[in-house]
């Protein structure tokens, strides 16, 4: 299992209902990927309980992407707006929420979040991190070294992100003294985690597993399929039994099908036929040994 997935149980806990971690006595903050649900996000702004609304790319170098950029909302806890936003985040992976400490001003929190979208990368360039995506944020927090983890979390206070099963996970407190003023810089491990996050989320969601239960071999197999043009969810769904079968990539006919110039749907057809053959052989072997 990749190290960032293995760290998740140490850094976050499944919290169940939001009432398990949020305080109804102070407002909370929600980061929302409005681009993927623009109509629902606009409707949310008209609900009771919205105190402030800030497009996070405004007044930053990312301003040209403003219309597609995420929003930050300051909401009244247990309000109509909170309930609608909570459902969007949890059920549709459209964002996450936190309750900053009382000594963190909303403007300071906005500035902190804006600094976390562009990171120096190991290749000497800069990478845009989709911080509004719970999968990306989970990968970032799971792979960050302790000092950087503290730097990210300190102003956020109580942070909760959705899980692939549509629940909430609350991130554990970090001692403020461990925080650092170091500028955001991706390590190779963080970069790898961010690239693998969509595949890990897909597998956990489809197989009904926690992220830390996703096997590294399944992730590698899914990446192989993606590299050979098999990227549609319905195609990948049909090949999940193959991904979980040990040694499937070692079969010559599977390698030939993947490396062929055929369209993706023909590759999927060939792989499914081979998968059914392998499953039949496994059943025959089981019957013979019983």
PDB file of C-alpha atoms in Angstrom, residues 8 46 51 55 105 112 122 132 134 183 187 195 233 249 258 266 271:
ATOM      1  CA  UNK A   8      -4.614   8.103   6.782  1.00  0.00           C
ATOM      2  CA  UNK A  46     -29.521  32.277  -1.848  1.00  0.00           C
ATOM      3  CA  UNK A  51     -22.487  35.096   5.964  1.00  0.00           C
ATOM      4  CA  UNK A  55     -14.194  33.367  -5.010  1.00  0.00           C
ATOM      5  CA  UNK A 105      -9.926  36.014  11.062  1.00  0.00           C
ATOM      6  CA  UNK A 112      -3.900  31.042   3.774  1.00  0.00           C
ATOM      7  CA  UNK A 122      10.255  18.758  -7.753  1.00  0.00           C
ATOM      8  CA  UNK A 132     -11.175  22.208  -3.445  1.00  0.00           C
ATOM      9  CA  UNK A 134     -11.523  16.269  -1.326  1.00  0.00           C
ATOM     10  CA  UNK A 183       6.535  28.082   1.340  1.00  0.00           C
ATOM     11  CA  UNK A 187       7.909  16.486  -2.504  1.00  0.00           C
ATOM     12  CA  UNK A 195      -1.491  11.812  -9.264  1.00  0.00           C
ATOM     13  CA  UNK A 233     -15.853   4.699 -15.775  1.00  0.00           C
ATOM     14  CA  UNK A 249      -0.666  -8.276 -16.420  1.00  0.00           C
ATOM     15  CA  UNK A 258      -3.403  -3.374 -24.281  1.00  0.00           C
ATOM     16  CA  UNK A 266     -12.229  -3.322 -28.331  1.00  0.00           C
ATOM     17  CA  UNK A 271      -9.768  -8.084 -21.633  1.00  0.00           C
TER      18      UNK A 271
END
